[in-house]
Amino acid sequence: WAMRRLAKRKRQAMFALYAFCREVDDIVDTPGEEAAKRLALGQWRDEIERLFAGCPRTLTGQALLPAVNGFNLKKNDFRVVIDGMEMDAGNRVRIANMDELKLYCDRVAGAVGRISTDIFGLPRRVGENLATSEGLALQLTNILRDLVEDSELDRLYLPADVLAAHEITETSDLALVLAHPRLPQVCEELADVAVLNFKDAITIAHQCDADCVRPAMMMLQVYRRILKCLQHRGWKDLATPVSLSKPIK
């Protein structure tokens, strides 16, 4: 919905970016061998090189070419997105500490935000700051919303140092982790980090041209409400889904 409000040229660029993100995300989320996933991500690394050389081979790469040329997009941001996907390519995911979690969030969300804010037309430095704060807030919301779904893939994004601070030290059995009586405190601690970053992103957005930043703020407000719903639901009945109705959106 946020993308549909953009002018045609920007809208097409964002849809091409979404297609790229969808493709690399599907590589790691589809069941398969880790080696095959890394090979497919490596092929996308090659395609990014061809894209920035002006000769992409895939349909998605060809769709991205006008955006790369028209909005001065940065090759490294695309590389960083693939770096983030590689963190999910293994048969299990565990995060050691908050620094690693923030790195993961920056790769899978912040880098996409930097590309997006370039397309929206924000100054690069302002766009970087907005993408960092909003990307972290959005991805933490995703993580807190998808705890059960991720556990079924043997993925746990709650950092081990935060878990250990709340006496959760064994993470081999994720069903036991999600049922631990101290888990709600871990979730609320990460939710507080997300809340602060939502606030930071809004502060940054107030410094921007309203039309340019509107799509980012539409996404922010949707995810901010999802986080509020998660906090209202609580962290004991994790299987109860949280979503927003179409009228609220």
Short mmCIF file of C-alpha atoms in Angstrom, two decimals:
data_model
loop_
_atom_site.label_atom_id
_atom_site.label_comp_id
_atom_site.label_asym_id
_atom_site.label_seq_id
_atom_site.Cartn_x
_atom_site.Cartn_y
_atom_site.Cartn_z
CA TRP A 1 0.00 0.00 0.00
CA ALA A 2 2.80 2.38 0.86
CA MET A 3 4.51 1.72 -2.48
CA ARG A 4 1.34 2.39 -4.48
CA ARG A 5 1.40 6.01 -3.34
CA LEU A 6 4.71 6.62 -5.10
CA ALA A 7 5.16 8.18 -8.51
CA LYS A 8 5.38 5.55 -11.27
CA ARG A 9 9.18 5.64 -11.63
CA LYS A 10 9.77 5.23 -7.90
CA ARG A 11 6.99 2.67 -7.59
CA GLN A 12 8.50 0.48 -10.30
CA ALA A 13 11.92 0.75 -8.64
CA MET A 14 10.48 -0.34 -5.29
CA PHE A 15 8.62 -3.26 -6.84
CA ALA A 16 11.87 -4.38 -8.49
CA LEU A 17 13.65 -4.09 -5.14
CA TYR A 18 10.90 -6.12 -3.49
CA ALA A 19 11.28 -8.81 -6.17
CA PHE A 20 15.02 -9.04 -5.44
CA CYS A 21 14.40 -9.29 -1.69
CA ARG A 22 11.70 -11.90 -2.24
CA GLU A 23 13.95 -14.04 -4.43
CA VAL A 24 16.95 -14.13 -2.09
CA ASP A 25 14.68 -14.63 0.93
CA ASP A 26 12.94 -17.56 -0.77
CA ILE A 27 16.33 -19.18 -1.38
CA VAL A 28 17.00 -19.52 2.34
CA ASP A 29 13.42 -20.18 3.44
CA THR A 30 12.76 -23.02 0.99
CA PRO A 31 13.75 -26.46 2.36
CA GLY A 32 17.00 -27.69 0.89
CA GLU A 33 20.68 -28.33 1.44
CA GLU A 34 22.81 -25.50 2.82
CA ALA A 35 25.37 -25.91 0.03
CA ALA A 36 22.67 -25.44 -2.62
CA LYS A 37 21.36 -22.33 -0.88
CA ARG A 38 24.82 -20.79 -0.66
CA LEU A 39 25.42 -21.60 -4.32
CA ALA A 40 22.17 -19.84 -5.29
CA LEU A 41 23.09 -16.82 -3.18
CA GLY A 42 26.50 -16.81 -4.83
CA GLN A 43 24.79 -16.70 -8.20
CA TRP A 44 22.90 -13.64 -7.02
CA ARG A 45 26.19 -12.04 -5.99
CA ASP A 46 27.37 -12.55 -9.57
CA GLU A 47 24.12 -11.05 -10.87
CA ILE A 48 24.62 -7.95 -8.71
CA GLU A 49 28.05 -7.51 -10.29
CA ARG A 50 26.50 -7.81 -13.74
CA LEU A 51 23.69 -5.45 -12.74
CA PHE A 52 26.11 -2.69 -11.77
CA ALA A 53 28.11 -3.36 -14.92
CA GLY A 54 24.92 -2.70 -16.89
CA CYS A 55 24.33 -6.25 -18.16
CA PRO A 56 22.04 -8.23 -15.81
CA ARG A 57 20.75 -11.60 -17.04
CA THR A 58 17.74 -12.27 -14.80
CA LEU A 59 14.34 -10.64 -15.21
CA THR A 60 14.63 -9.16 -11.72
CA GLY A 61 18.08 -7.82 -12.47
CA GLN A 62 16.78 -6.24 -15.66
CA ALA A 63 13.91 -4.67 -13.71
CA LEU A 64 16.42 -3.26 -11.22
CA LEU A 65 18.67 -1.72 -13.86
CA PRO A 66 16.63 1.50 -14.36
CA ALA A 67 16.47 1.94 -10.58
CA VAL A 68 20.24 1.49 -10.17
CA ASN A 69 20.92 4.02 -12.90
CA GLY A 70 18.13 6.44 -12.03
CA PHE A 71 18.55 6.63 -8.27
CA ASN A 72 22.31 6.09 -7.88
CA LEU A 73 21.80 2.94 -5.81
CA LYS A 74 24.84 1.49 -4.04
CA LYS A 75 26.19 -1.94 -4.93
CA ASN A 76 27.31 -2.62 -1.37
CA ASP A 77 23.75 -2.33 -0.05
CA PHE A 78 22.70 -5.22 -2.30
CA ARG A 79 25.75 -7.23 -1.24
CA VAL A 80 24.88 -6.65 2.41
CA VAL A 81 21.34 -7.97 1.88
CA ILE A 82 22.84 -11.20 0.52
CA ASP A 83 25.21 -11.29 3.53
CA GLY A 84 22.10 -11.27 5.72
CA MET A 85 20.50 -14.08 3.77
CA GLU A 86 23.66 -16.15 4.23
CA MET A 87 23.19 -15.86 8.00
CA ASP A 88 19.91 -17.75 7.49
CA ALA A 89 21.28 -20.31 5.04
CA GLY A 90 22.30 -22.92 7.63
CA ASN A 91 20.10 -25.67 9.03
CA ARG A 92 19.94 -23.87 12.37
CA VAL A 93 20.29 -20.26 13.48
CA ARG A 94 21.50 -19.05 16.85
CA ILE A 95 22.55 -15.46 17.64
CA ALA A 96 25.40 -14.96 20.10
CA ASN A 97 24.75 -11.44 21.37
CA MET A 98 23.02 -8.12 20.76
CA ASP A 99 25.81 -6.93 18.48
CA GLU A 100 25.29 -9.92 16.18
CA LEU A 101 21.52 -9.41 16.29
CA LYS A 102 21.91 -5.75 15.29
CA LEU A 103 24.26 -6.80 12.48
CA TYR A 104 21.68 -9.30 11.24
CA CYS A 105 18.91 -6.71 11.39
CA ASP A 106 21.05 -4.19 9.53
CA ARG A 107 21.76 -6.68 6.78
CA VAL A 108 18.25 -7.97 6.18
CA ALA A 109 16.34 -4.76 6.96
CA GLY A 110 18.65 -1.76 7.30
CA ALA A 111 20.31 -2.33 3.92
CA VAL A 112 16.92 -2.65 2.24
CA GLY A 113 15.96 0.59 3.97
CA ARG A 114 19.05 2.37 2.61
CA ILE A 115 18.17 1.31 -0.94
CA SER A 116 14.56 2.36 -0.35
CA THR A 117 15.39 5.80 1.02
CA ASP A 118 17.65 6.41 -1.98
CA ILE A 119 14.66 5.64 -4.19
CA PHE A 120 12.36 7.81 -2.06
CA GLY A 121 14.75 10.71 -2.63
CA LEU A 122 16.05 11.32 0.89
CA PRO A 123 19.57 12.71 1.39
CA ARG A 124 21.93 9.76 1.81
CA ARG A 125 23.05 10.52 5.38
CA VAL A 126 19.50 11.13 6.61
CA GLY A 127 18.33 8.03 4.76
CA GLU A 128 21.06 5.93 6.38
CA ASN A 129 20.05 7.08 9.85
CA LEU A 130 16.37 6.45 9.17
CA ALA A 131 17.06 3.02 7.68
CA THR A 132 19.18 1.99 10.66
CA SER A 133 16.58 2.90 13.26
CA GLU A 134 13.50 1.81 11.35
CA GLY A 135 15.16 -1.33 10.03
CA LEU A 136 16.12 -2.47 13.52
CA ALA A 137 12.64 -1.72 14.88
CA LEU A 138 10.86 -3.51 12.03
CA GLN A 139 13.07 -6.58 12.13
CA LEU A 140 12.83 -6.92 15.91
CA THR A 141 9.05 -6.78 15.51
CA ASN A 142 9.26 -9.52 12.90
CA ILE A 143 11.41 -11.64 15.19
CA LEU A 144 9.07 -11.23 18.16
CA ARG A 145 6.02 -11.95 16.00
CA ASP A 146 7.52 -15.07 14.37
CA LEU A 147 9.10 -16.85 17.35
CA VAL A 148 7.05 -20.02 16.90
CA GLU A 149 7.34 -20.10 13.11
CA ASP A 150 11.10 -19.58 13.27
CA SER A 151 11.51 -22.26 15.95
CA GLU A 152 9.95 -24.80 13.57
CA LEU A 153 12.90 -24.07 11.25
CA ASP A 154 15.34 -24.39 14.19
CA ARG A 155 15.94 -20.65 14.10
CA LEU A 156 16.28 -18.55 17.25
CA TYR A 157 17.07 -14.87 16.84
CA LEU A 158 16.87 -13.97 20.54
CA PRO A 159 20.53 -13.36 21.43
CA ALA A 160 22.24 -15.81 23.77
CA ASP A 161 23.65 -13.09 26.03
CA VAL A 162 20.18 -11.65 26.70
CA LEU A 163 18.76 -15.14 27.22
CA ALA A 164 21.56 -15.99 29.64
CA ALA A 165 20.94 -12.80 31.61
CA HIS A 166 17.47 -14.20 32.24
CA GLU A 167 18.77 -17.69 33.14
CA ILE A 168 18.01 -19.31 29.79
CA THR A 169 21.25 -20.99 28.82
CA GLU A 170 20.21 -24.14 26.94
CA THR A 171 18.96 -23.43 23.42
CA SER A 172 19.17 -26.81 21.71
CA ASP A 173 15.47 -27.52 22.31
CA LEU A 174 13.58 -24.45 21.14
CA ALA A 175 10.25 -25.70 22.50
CA LEU A 176 11.76 -25.51 25.98
CA VAL A 177 13.14 -22.04 25.30
CA LEU A 178 9.75 -20.73 24.19
CA ALA A 179 8.09 -22.30 27.24
CA HIS A 180 10.63 -20.94 29.73
CA PRO A 181 9.01 -18.80 32.47
CA ARG A 182 11.61 -16.06 32.00
CA LEU A 183 11.14 -15.78 28.22
CA PRO A 184 8.54 -12.97 28.53
CA GLN A 185 11.19 -10.77 30.15
CA VAL A 186 13.56 -11.42 27.22
CA CYS A 187 10.85 -10.54 24.73
CA GLU A 188 9.89 -7.37 26.56
CA GLU A 189 13.53 -6.28 26.70
CA LEU A 190 13.82 -6.59 22.91
CA ALA A 191 10.43 -4.93 22.47
CA ASP A 192 11.74 -1.96 24.44
CA VAL A 193 14.68 -1.70 22.02
CA ALA A 194 12.23 -1.70 19.12
CA VAL A 195 10.07 0.99 20.75
CA LEU A 196 13.09 3.27 21.20
CA ASN A 197 14.11 2.79 17.58
CA PHE A 198 10.60 3.50 16.34
CA LYS A 199 10.77 6.77 18.27
CA ASP A 200 14.21 7.58 16.82
CA ALA A 201 12.95 6.88 13.31
CA ILE A 202 9.98 9.20 13.78
CA THR A 203 12.27 11.95 15.05
CA ILE A 204 14.47 11.56 11.96
CA ALA A 205 11.43 11.50 9.66
CA HIS A 206 10.27 14.84 11.02
CA GLN A 207 13.43 16.33 9.50
CA CYS A 208 12.54 15.02 6.03
CA ASP A 209 10.31 16.10 3.20
CA ALA A 210 6.89 14.67 4.10
CA ASP A 211 6.14 13.34 0.61
CA CYS A 212 9.50 11.60 0.29
CA VAL A 213 9.34 9.94 3.68
CA ARG A 214 5.63 9.02 3.66
CA PRO A 215 6.06 5.39 2.45
CA ALA A 216 8.61 4.71 5.19
CA MET A 217 6.28 6.20 7.79
CA MET A 218 3.33 4.15 6.55
CA MET A 219 5.35 0.97 7.04
CA LEU A 220 6.61 2.19 10.39
CA GLN A 221 3.12 2.87 11.72
CA VAL A 222 1.85 -0.56 10.65
CA TYR A 223 4.73 -2.35 12.34
CA ARG A 224 4.55 -0.13 15.40
CA ARG A 225 0.93 -1.16 15.88
CA ILE A 226 1.83 -4.82 15.40
CA LEU A 227 4.40 -4.47 18.18
CA LYS A 228 1.81 -2.84 20.45
CA CYS A 229 -0.54 -5.75 19.74
CA LEU A 230 2.21 -8.22 20.61
CA GLN A 231 2.89 -6.44 23.88
CA HIS A 232 -0.82 -6.36 24.66
CA ARG A 233 -1.16 -10.09 23.91
CA GLY A 234 1.85 -10.86 26.06
CA TRP A 235 4.65 -13.38 25.63
CA LYS A 236 3.20 -16.55 27.17
CA ASP A 237 0.71 -17.58 24.49
CA LEU A 238 3.09 -17.22 21.57
CA ALA A 239 0.98 -19.38 19.26
CA THR A 240 -1.83 -16.80 19.23
CA PRO A 241 -1.31 -14.87 15.98
CA VAL A 242 -1.21 -11.09 15.88
CA SER A 243 -2.26 -9.12 12.82
CA LEU A 244 -3.93 -5.85 11.87
CA SER A 245 -7.29 -5.61 10.15
CA LYS A 246 -7.58 -3.94 6.76
CA PRO A 247 -9.57 -0.98 8.18
CA ILE A 248 -6.81 -0.30 10.74
CA LYS A 249 -4.15 -0.46 7.98
#
